[in-house]
Amino acid sequence: MVDTSGFAGTDVLALHMGDGLITGRASAWFFVIAVIGVSIAAWYARSDLSKRSVPTAAAVCALLFALQVVDVPVLPDVSGHVVGGALAAILLGPFVGAVALTIVLVVQAFVFADGGLSALGANVTNMVLVAIAAGFLAATVLRALCEHHGVRRFVMLGPVSFVAGFVSVLAAVTGFVVEYALGGTFAVPVSNIGFLYATHIPVGLVEGVVTAAVVLAVARISPESVHLTRLPVNPLDATASPPPRPRARGTLFIGLAFTSLVVAGILAPLAVDTPGALEVATSRGCEIDSLAEDLTGDCMARDVEEHRLADSALADYTIDDRPGSTGIAAVLGTLGTFVLASVCFRALVPRPAISATTERRTQQRSNSAG
C-alpha cells in the first residue's frame, strides 16, 4: 500500500472530474444546470455570430482544445493545463465562448475519454459557466477601470487578460468545491480544500500568461476581433458608436489554425505525464493498492470509476494506446473540434429576414403553381 499524498503516476482521474466523484443525483442536477446555462448562451450567441465570423470562432474553439491537451508542470509531480474560460470570453464573448468551450468538453469526454460522461454536466458548470462568468466579469471591470484612467487599449489588454485568466481558474475550483459540498461521497478535512486551492494557484498563473499571450497576439493581427474591446465601456450609453467590423479575418484565421496545429502536433507530445492538480488534490489522504488498483481510505476520489469509453480508439489522447501517437491524436481532435464547432456555429447564425414583399411574391407563385 502506498500513500497517495503527493503521489505521481496513478490514473485515478482524467484531466477533468471523473464519474463517481459526486453522487448520481448531484450529477443529474448539474447536468440540468449545464443544459439550461448552455442553452441560454447558445440563444444569445446568435446575435454575436455571422457567416463571416464562424470560421474564426471555430478556429478559436480548436485552439482551446489543443491548449487543454498540453499538461505543464506547475509543482513537483503535479501538472496543470489551460482551461480557456477567460480566453474564450475575451475573444468570442461570454455566450459564443460558452458554446465553444462546451464543444471542447463534449469532444474530450466522448472521443478521448477525458472527463466522465455522467460528470459532464458538473464539468460544464464549473469549467464553462462559472469560469467564463468570473473571467469575463473580471475582464470587463478591469477594462473599464483602465480606460477610465486613460490606459491605452493595447497596453491594458495584457494585464486585464492575465488577471481574468487567473480569476477564472480559481472560480472554477470554487465551483468544484461547491459541487462536491452538495454531492460529494465523503467528508474531507478543510486542509484538503486548502490544498486544492494551493495546487491551482500556479495553474491560474499559467492560465493568465497563456490568456494574455493569445489575446495580445490576436489584438496585434486584428484588434476588432477581440470581443472585449469591441464592447462599449458603458453598455447603457445610447450615444456610443457601433463597434467597427473586424478586419484581417483571413490572416487571423490562418494564424489561429497554424497555432492550433503546432500546439497539438508538437507541444502535446512533449507534455508531462504527471497527475493533474485536481487528481492530486482529490486523491489526497487515500492509499492505492498497486495490485488491485483501488483506492482505500477517505478521500474525494475513492469512488471514482473508470471511464466508460476508456477502451476507445483515441482514449487518453493516443491511437489505440500506441506510444508516440499523442501528436497525431491531438491533431485529429483539433481538426474534429474545428469541424464540429463550424457546424454548430453555422447552425446558430440567424437566417436573414424575408421581406414582406418577397414573402407575398413567393406565396403568389405557390398559388399559381397550385
Coordinates of N, CA and C in Angstrom, one line a residue, residues 78-276:
V78 N 3.2 17.5 -10.0 CA 1.9 18.0 -10.3 C 1.9 18.7 -11.6
S79 N 0.9 18.5 -12.4 CA 0.8 19.2 -13.7 C -0.5 19.9 -13.8
G80 N -0.6 20.8 -14.7 CA -1.9 21.6 -15.0 C -2.0 21.9 -16.4
H81 N -3.2 22.3 -16.8 CA -3.4 22.7 -18.2 C -4.3 23.9 -18.3
V82 N -4.3 24.5 -19.4 CA -5.2 25.7 -19.6 C -6.6 25.2 -19.7
V83 N -7.5 26.0 -19.0 CA -9.0 25.8 -19.1 C -9.5 26.6 -20.3
G84 N -9.2 27.8 -20.4 CA -9.6 28.6 -21.5 C -10.9 29.4 -21.4
G85 N -11.4 29.5 -20.1 CA -12.7 30.2 -19.9 C -12.6 31.7 -20.2
A86 N -11.6 32.3 -19.6 CA -11.4 33.7 -19.9 C -10.9 34.0 -21.3
L87 N -10.1 33.2 -21.8 CA -9.7 33.3 -23.2 C -10.8 33.3 -24.2
A88 N -11.7 32.3 -24.0 CA -12.9 32.2 -24.9 C -13.8 33.4 -24.7
A89 N -14.0 33.9 -23.5 CA -14.9 35.0 -23.3 C -14.3 36.3 -23.8
I90 N -13.0 36.5 -23.7 CA -12.4 37.8 -24.1 C -12.4 37.9 -25.7
L91 N -12.1 36.7 -26.3 CA -12.0 36.7 -27.8 C -13.4 36.6 -28.4
L92 N -14.3 35.8 -27.9 CA -15.5 35.5 -28.6 C -16.7 36.1 -27.9
G93 N -16.6 36.5 -26.7 CA -17.7 37.0 -25.9 C -18.2 35.8 -25.0
P94 N -18.9 36.1 -23.9 CA -19.2 35.1 -23.0 C -20.2 34.0 -23.5
F95 N -21.1 34.4 -24.5 CA -22.1 33.5 -25.0 C -21.5 32.5 -26.0
V96 N -20.8 33.1 -27.0 CA -20.2 32.2 -28.0 C -19.0 31.4 -27.4
G97 N -18.3 32.1 -26.4 CA -17.3 31.4 -25.7 C -17.8 30.2 -24.9
A98 N -18.9 30.3 -24.3 CA -19.5 29.2 -23.5 C -19.9 28.0 -24.4
V99 N -20.4 28.3 -25.6 CA -20.7 27.3 -26.6 C -19.4 26.6 -27.0
A100 N -18.4 27.4 -27.3 CA -17.2 26.9 -27.8 C -16.5 25.9 -26.8
L101 N -16.4 26.4 -25.6 CA -15.8 25.6 -24.5 C -16.6 24.3 -24.2
T102 N -17.9 24.4 -24.3 CA -18.8 23.2 -24.2 C -18.5 22.2 -25.2
I103 N -18.3 22.6 -26.5 CA -18.0 21.7 -27.6 C -16.7 21.0 -27.3
V104 N -15.7 21.7 -26.7 CA -14.4 21.1 -26.4 C -14.6 20.0 -25.3
L105 N -15.3 20.3 -24.3 CA -15.5 19.3 -23.2 C -16.3 18.1 -23.8
V106 N -17.3 18.3 -24.6 CA -18.0 17.2 -25.2 C -17.1 16.3 -26.0
V107 N -16.3 16.9 -26.9 CA -15.3 16.1 -27.7 C -14.4 15.3 -26.8
Q108 N -13.9 16.0 -25.7 CA -12.9 15.3 -24.8 C -13.6 14.1 -24.1
A109 N -14.8 14.3 -23.7 CA -15.5 13.2 -22.9 C -15.9 12.1 -23.8
F110 N -16.4 12.3 -25.0 CA -16.9 11.2 -25.8 C -15.9 10.6 -26.8
V111 N -14.9 11.3 -27.1 CA -13.9 10.8 -28.1 C -12.6 10.4 -27.4
F112 N -12.2 11.2 -26.4 CA -10.9 10.9 -25.8 C -11.0 10.4 -24.4
A113 N -12.2 10.1 -23.9 CA -12.4 9.6 -22.5 C -11.7 10.4 -21.5
D114 N -11.8 11.7 -21.7 CA -11.3 12.7 -20.8 C -12.4 13.5 -20.1
G115 N -12.7 13.1 -18.8 CA -13.8 13.7 -18.1 C -15.0 12.7 -18.2
G116 N -15.6 12.4 -17.0 CA -16.6 11.4 -17.0 C -17.9 11.8 -17.8
L117 N -18.6 10.8 -18.3 CA -19.8 11.1 -19.0 C -20.9 11.6 -18.1
S118 N -21.1 10.9 -17.0 CA -22.1 11.4 -16.0 C -21.7 12.7 -15.4
A119 N -20.4 13.0 -15.4 CA -19.9 14.2 -14.7 C -19.8 15.4 -15.7
L120 N -20.2 15.1 -17.0 CA -20.1 16.2 -18.0 C -20.8 17.4 -17.6
G121 N -22.0 17.3 -17.0 CA -22.8 18.5 -16.6 C -22.0 19.2 -15.5
A122 N -21.4 18.5 -14.5 CA -20.7 19.2 -13.5 C -19.4 19.9 -14.1
N123 N -18.8 19.3 -15.0 CA -17.6 19.9 -15.7 C -18.0 21.1 -16.4
V124 N -19.1 21.0 -17.2 CA -19.5 22.2 -17.9 C -19.9 23.3 -17.0
T125 N -20.5 23.0 -15.9 CA -21.0 24.0 -14.9 C -19.8 24.8 -14.4
N126 N -18.7 24.1 -13.9 CA -17.6 24.8 -13.3 C -16.6 25.3 -14.3
M127 N -16.3 24.5 -15.3 CA -15.2 24.9 -16.3 C -15.7 25.8 -17.4
V128 N -17.0 25.9 -17.6 CA -17.6 26.7 -18.6 C -18.4 27.9 -18.0
L129 N -19.5 27.5 -17.4 CA -20.4 28.6 -16.9 C -19.8 29.5 -15.8
V130 N -19.2 28.8 -14.8 CA -18.6 29.6 -13.7 C -17.3 30.3 -14.2
A131 N -16.4 29.5 -14.9 CA -15.1 30.1 -15.3 C -15.3 31.3 -16.2
I132 N -16.2 31.1 -17.2 CA -16.4 32.2 -18.2 C -17.1 33.4 -17.5
A133 N -18.1 33.2 -16.7 CA -18.7 34.3 -16.0 C -17.8 35.1 -15.2
A134 N -16.9 34.4 -14.4 CA -16.0 35.1 -13.5 C -14.9 35.8 -14.3
G135 N -14.4 35.1 -15.3 CA -13.3 35.7 -16.1 C -13.8 36.9 -16.9
F136 N -15.0 36.8 -17.5 CA -15.5 37.9 -18.3 C -15.8 39.1 -17.4
L137 N -16.4 38.8 -16.2 CA -16.7 39.9 -15.3 C -15.5 40.6 -14.8
A138 N -14.4 39.8 -14.5 CA -13.2 40.5 -14.1 C -12.6 41.3 -15.2
A139 N -12.6 40.8 -16.4 CA -12.1 41.5 -17.6 C -12.8 42.8 -17.9
T140 N -14.1 42.7 -17.8 CA -14.9 44.0 -18.1 C -14.7 45.0 -17.1
V141 N -14.6 44.6 -15.8 CA -14.4 45.6 -14.7 C -13.0 46.2 -14.8
L142 N -12.0 45.4 -15.0 CA -10.7 45.9 -15.1 C -10.5 46.8 -16.4
R143 N -11.1 46.4 -17.5 CA -11.0 47.2 -18.7 C -11.6 48.6 -18.5
A144 N -12.8 48.6 -17.8 CA -13.4 49.9 -17.5 C -12.6 50.8 -16.6
L145 N -11.9 50.2 -15.6 CA -11.0 50.9 -14.7 C -9.8 51.5 -15.5
C146 N -9.3 50.6 -16.4 CA -8.1 51.1 -17.1 C -8.4 52.2 -18.1
E147 N -9.5 52.1 -18.8 CA -9.9 53.1 -19.7 C -10.3 54.4 -19.0
H148 N -10.9 54.3 -17.8 CA -11.2 55.4 -17.0 C -9.9 56.2 -16.6
H149 N -8.8 55.5 -16.4 CA -7.6 56.2 -16.1 C -6.7 56.4 -17.3
G150 N -7.3 56.3 -18.5 CA -6.6 56.7 -19.7 C -5.5 55.7 -20.2
V151 N -5.6 54.4 -19.7 CA -4.6 53.5 -20.2 C -4.9 53.1 -21.6
R152 N -3.9 53.0 -22.5 CA -4.2 52.7 -23.9 C -4.7 51.2 -24.0
R153 N -5.6 51.1 -25.0 CA -6.3 49.8 -25.1 C -5.4 48.6 -25.2
F154 N -4.4 48.7 -26.1 CA -3.5 47.5 -26.3 C -2.6 47.3 -25.1
V155 N -2.2 48.4 -24.4 CA -1.4 48.2 -23.2 C -2.2 47.5 -22.1
M156 N -3.4 47.8 -21.9 CA -4.2 47.3 -20.8 C -4.6 45.8 -21.1
L157 N -4.6 45.4 -22.4 CA -5.2 44.1 -22.7 C -4.4 43.0 -22.0
G158 N -3.0 43.1 -21.9 CA -2.2 42.1 -21.3 C -2.5 41.8 -19.8
P159 N -2.4 42.9 -19.0 CA -2.7 42.7 -17.6 C -4.2 42.3 -17.3
V160 N -5.1 42.9 -18.1 CA -6.5 42.5 -17.9 C -6.7 41.0 -18.2
S161 N -6.2 40.6 -19.3 CA -6.3 39.2 -19.7 C -5.7 38.2 -18.7
F162 N -4.5 38.6 -18.2 CA -3.8 37.8 -17.2 C -4.7 37.6 -15.9
V163 N -5.2 38.7 -15.4 CA -6.0 38.7 -14.2 C -7.2 37.9 -14.4
A164 N -7.9 38.1 -15.6 CA -9.1 37.4 -15.9 C -8.9 35.9 -16.0
G165 N -7.7 35.5 -16.6 CA -7.4 34.0 -16.7 C -7.2 33.5 -15.3
F166 N -6.5 34.2 -14.4 CA -6.2 33.7 -13.1 C -7.5 33.6 -12.3
V167 N -8.3 34.6 -12.4 CA -9.6 34.5 -11.6 C -10.5 33.4 -12.1
S168 N -10.5 33.1 -13.4 CA -11.4 32.1 -13.9 C -11.0 30.7 -13.4
V169 N -9.7 30.5 -13.2 CA -9.3 29.2 -12.7 C -9.8 29.0 -11.2
L170 N -9.5 30.0 -10.4 CA -9.9 30.0 -9.0 C -11.5 29.9 -8.9
A171 N -12.2 30.5 -9.8 CA -13.6 30.4 -9.8 C -14.1 29.0 -10.2
A172 N -13.4 28.4 -11.1 CA -13.7 27.0 -11.5 C -13.5 26.1 -10.3
V173 N -12.4 26.3 -9.6 CA -12.1 25.5 -8.4 C -13.2 25.7 -7.4
T174 N -13.6 26.9 -7.2 CA -14.7 27.2 -6.2 C -16.0 26.5 -6.7
G175 N -16.2 26.5 -8.0 CA -17.4 25.8 -8.5 C -17.3 24.3 -8.1
F176 N -16.1 23.7 -8.3 CA -15.9 22.3 -8.0 C -16.1 22.1 -6.5
V177 N -15.6 23.0 -5.6 CA -15.8 22.8 -4.2 C -17.3 22.8 -3.8
V178 N -18.0 23.7 -4.4 CA -19.5 23.8 -4.2 C -20.2 22.5 -4.7
E179 N -19.8 22.0 -5.8 CA -20.3 20.8 -6.4 C -20.1 19.6 -5.4
Y180 N -18.8 19.5 -4.9 CA -18.5 18.4 -4.1 C -19.2 18.6 -2.7
A181 N -19.4 19.8 -2.2 CA -20.1 20.0 -1.0 C -21.5 19.6 -1.1
L182 N -22.1 19.7 -2.2 CA -23.5 19.4 -2.4 C -23.7 17.9 -2.8
G183 N -22.7 17.3 -3.4 CA -22.9 15.9 -3.9 C -21.7 15.0 -3.7
G184 N -20.7 15.4 -2.8 CA -19.6 14.6 -2.6 C -19.9 13.3 -1.8
T185 N -19.2 12.3 -2.0 CA -19.5 11.0 -1.3 C -18.8 10.9 0.0
F186 N -17.7 11.7 0.3 CA -17.0 11.6 1.6 C -16.8 13.0 2.1
A187 N -16.8 13.1 3.4 CA -16.5 14.3 4.1 C -14.9 14.4 4.2
V188 N -14.4 15.5 3.8 CA -12.9 15.6 3.8 C -12.5 16.8 4.7
P189 N -11.3 16.7 5.2 CA -10.8 17.8 6.1 C -10.7 19.1 5.3
V190 N -10.8 20.2 6.0 CA -10.7 21.5 5.4 C -9.3 21.7 4.8
S191 N -8.3 21.0 5.3 CA -7.0 21.2 4.8 C -6.9 20.7 3.3
N192 N -7.8 19.7 3.0 CA -7.8 19.2 1.6 C -8.3 20.3 0.7
I193 N -9.3 21.1 1.1 CA -9.8 22.2 0.3 C -8.7 23.2 0.1
G194 N -8.0 23.5 1.2 CA -6.9 24.5 1.1 C -5.8 24.0 0.1
F195 N -5.5 22.7 0.2 CA -4.5 22.1 -0.7 C -5.0 22.2 -2.1
L196 N -6.3 22.0 -2.3 CA -6.9 22.1 -3.7 C -6.6 23.5 -4.3
Y197 N -6.9 24.5 -3.5 CA -6.6 25.9 -4.0 C -5.1 26.1 -4.1
A198 N -4.3 25.6 -3.2 CA -2.9 25.9 -3.3 C -2.3 25.3 -4.6
T199 N -2.8 24.1 -5.0 CA -2.2 23.4 -6.2 C -2.7 24.1 -7.5
H200 N -3.8 24.8 -7.4 CA -4.4 25.5 -8.5 C -3.9 27.0 -8.7
I201 N -3.2 27.5 -7.7 CA -2.7 28.9 -7.9 C -1.7 28.9 -9.0
P202 N -0.7 28.0 -9.1 CA 0.2 28.0 -10.2 C -0.5 27.7 -11.5
V203 N -1.5 26.9 -11.5 CA -2.3 26.6 -12.7 C -2.9 27.9 -13.2
G204 N -3.5 28.7 -12.2 CA -4.0 30.0 -12.6 C -3.0 30.9 -13.2
L205 N -1.8 30.9 -12.7 CA -0.7 31.8 -13.2 C -0.4 31.4 -14.7
V206 N -0.4 30.1 -14.9 CA -0.1 29.6 -16.3 C -1.3 30.0 -17.2
E207 N -2.5 29.9 -16.7 CA -3.7 30.3 -17.4 C -3.6 31.8 -17.8
G208 N -3.2 32.6 -16.8 CA -3.1 34.0 -17.0 C -2.1 34.4 -18.1
V209 N -1.0 33.7 -18.1 CA 0.1 34.0 -19.0 C -0.4 33.6 -20.4
V210 N -0.9 32.4 -20.6 CA -1.4 32.0 -21.9 C -2.5 32.8 -22.4
T211 N -3.5 33.2 -21.5 CA -4.6 34.0 -22.0 C -4.1 35.4 -22.5
A212 N -3.2 36.0 -21.7 CA -2.6 37.3 -22.1 C -1.9 37.2 -23.4
A213 N -1.1 36.2 -23.6 CA -0.3 36.0 -24.8 C -1.1 35.8 -26.0
V214 N -2.2 35.0 -25.9 CA -3.0 34.8 -27.1 C -3.9 36.0 -27.4
V215 N -4.4 36.6 -26.4 CA -5.2 37.8 -26.6 C -4.4 38.9 -27.3
L216 N -3.2 39.2 -26.8 CA -2.3 40.2 -27.4 C -1.9 39.8 -28.8
A217 N -1.7 38.6 -29.1 CA -1.4 38.2 -30.5 C -2.6 38.4 -31.4
V218 N -3.8 38.1 -31.0 CA -5.0 38.3 -31.8 C -5.2 39.8 -32.0
A219 N -5.0 40.6 -30.9 CA -5.1 42.1 -31.0 C -4.1 42.7 -31.9
R220 N -2.9 42.1 -32.0 CA -1.9 42.6 -32.9 C -2.3 42.4 -34.4
I221 N -3.0 41.3 -34.7 CA -3.4 41.0 -36.0 C -4.7 41.6 -36.4
S222 N -5.7 41.5 -35.5 CA -7.0 42.1 -35.9 C -7.6 42.6 -34.6
P223 N -7.3 43.9 -34.2 CA -7.8 44.4 -32.9 C -9.3 44.3 -32.8
E224 N -10.1 44.5 -33.9 CA -11.5 44.5 -33.8 C -12.1 43.1 -33.5
S225 N -11.2 42.0 -33.6 CA -11.7 40.7 -33.4 C -11.7 40.3 -31.9
V226 N -11.2 41.2 -31.1 CA -11.2 40.9 -29.6 C -12.6 41.4 -29.1
H227 N -13.4 40.5 -28.7 CA -14.8 40.9 -28.3 C -14.8 41.9 -27.2
L228 N -13.9 41.7 -26.2 CA -13.8 42.6 -25.0 C -13.7 44.1 -25.4
T229 N -12.8 44.4 -26.3 CA -12.5 45.8 -26.7 C -13.6 46.3 -27.7
R230 N -14.4 45.4 -28.2 CA -15.4 45.9 -29.1 C -16.7 46.4 -28.4
L231 N -16.8 46.0 -27.1 CA -17.9 46.4 -26.3 C -17.8 47.8 -25.8
P232 N -18.9 48.6 -25.8 CA -18.8 49.9 -25.2 C -18.5 49.8 -23.7
V233 N -17.7 50.8 -23.2 CA -17.3 50.8 -21.8 C -18.6 50.9 -20.9
N234 N -19.5 51.7 -21.3 CA -20.8 51.8 -20.7 C -21.9 51.3 -21.6
P235 N -22.4 50.0 -21.4 CA -23.3 49.4 -22.4 C -24.7 50.2 -22.4
L236 N -24.9 51.0 -21.4 CA -26.2 51.8 -21.3 C -26.1 53.1 -22.0
D237 N -24.9 53.4 -22.6 CA -24.8 54.7 -23.3 C -25.3 54.6 -24.7
A238 N -26.4 55.3 -24.9 CA -27.1 55.2 -26.2 C -26.3 55.9 -27.3
T239 N -25.4 56.8 -26.9 CA -24.7 57.6 -27.9 C -23.4 56.9 -28.3
A240 N -23.1 55.7 -27.8 CA -21.9 55.0 -28.1 C -21.9 54.6 -29.6
S241 N -20.8 54.8 -30.3 CA -20.7 54.4 -31.7 C -20.7 52.9 -31.8
P242 N -21.2 52.3 -32.9 CA -21.2 50.9 -33.1 C -19.8 50.4 -33.3
P243 N -19.5 49.2 -32.9 CA -18.2 48.6 -33.0 C -17.8 48.5 -34.4
P244 N -16.5 48.7 -34.7 CA -16.0 48.5 -36.1 C -16.0 47.1 -36.5
R245 N -16.2 46.9 -37.8 CA -16.2 45.5 -38.3 C -14.8 44.9 -38.3
P246 N -14.6 43.7 -37.8 CA -13.3 43.1 -37.7 C -12.6 43.1 -39.1
R247 N -11.3 43.4 -39.1 CA -10.5 43.3 -40.3 C -9.5 42.2 -40.2
A248 N -8.9 41.9 -41.3 CA -7.8 40.8 -41.3 C -8.3 39.5 -40.8
R249 N -9.5 39.2 -41.1 CA -10.0 37.9 -40.6 C -9.3 36.7 -41.2
G250 N -9.0 36.8 -42.5 CA -8.2 35.7 -43.1 C -6.9 35.5 -42.5
T251 N -6.2 36.5 -42.2 CA -4.9 36.4 -41.6 C -5.0 35.8 -40.2
L252 N -6.0 36.3 -39.5 CA -6.2 35.8 -38.1 C -6.6 34.3 -38.1
F253 N -7.4 33.9 -39.1 CA -7.8 32.5 -39.2 C -6.6 31.6 -39.4
I254 N -5.8 32.1 -40.4 CA -4.6 31.3 -40.7 C -3.7 31.2 -39.4
G255 N -3.5 32.3 -38.7 CA -2.7 32.3 -37.5 C -3.2 31.4 -36.4
L256 N -4.5 31.4 -36.2 CA -5.1 30.6 -35.2 C -5.0 29.1 -35.6
A257 N -5.3 28.8 -36.9 CA -5.2 27.4 -37.3 C -3.8 26.9 -37.2
F258 N -2.8 27.7 -37.6 CA -1.4 27.2 -37.6 C -1.0 27.0 -36.1
T259 N -1.4 27.9 -35.2 CA -1.0 27.8 -33.8 C -1.7 26.6 -33.2
S260 N -2.9 26.3 -33.6 CA -3.6 25.1 -33.0 C -2.9 23.8 -33.4
L261 N -2.5 23.7 -34.7 CA -1.9 22.5 -35.2 C -0.5 22.4 -34.6
V262 N 0.2 23.5 -34.4 CA 1.6 23.4 -33.7 C 1.4 23.0 -32.3
V263 N 0.5 23.5 -31.6 CA 0.3 23.2 -30.2 C -0.1 21.7 -30.1
A264 N -1.0 21.2 -30.9 CA -1.5 19.8 -30.9 C -0.4 18.9 -31.4
G265 N 0.2 19.2 -32.5 CA 1.1 18.2 -33.1 C 2.5 18.2 -32.5
I266 N 3.0 19.4 -31.9 CA 4.4 19.4 -31.4 C 4.4 19.5 -29.9
L267 N 3.6 20.4 -29.3 CA 3.7 20.6 -27.9 C 3.0 19.5 -27.1
A268 N 1.9 19.0 -27.6 CA 1.1 18.0 -26.9 C 2.0 16.7 -26.6
P269 N 2.7 16.2 -27.6 CA 3.6 15.1 -27.3 C 4.7 15.4 -26.2
L270 N 5.0 16.6 -26.0 CA 6.1 17.0 -25.1 C 5.5 17.2 -23.7
A271 N 4.2 17.1 -23.5 CA 3.5 17.4 -22.2 C 4.0 16.4 -21.2
V272 N 4.0 16.8 -19.9 CA 4.5 16.0 -18.8 C 3.4 14.9 -18.5
D273 N 3.9 13.8 -18.0 CA 3.0 12.6 -17.7 C 2.9 12.5 -16.2
T274 N 2.4 13.5 -15.5 CA 2.2 13.5 -14.1 C 0.8 13.8 -13.8
P275 N 0.3 13.5 -12.6 CA -1.1 13.7 -12.3 C -1.4 15.2 -12.3
G276 N -2.7 15.5 -12.7 CA -3.1 16.9 -12.7 C -3.4 17.4 -11.3

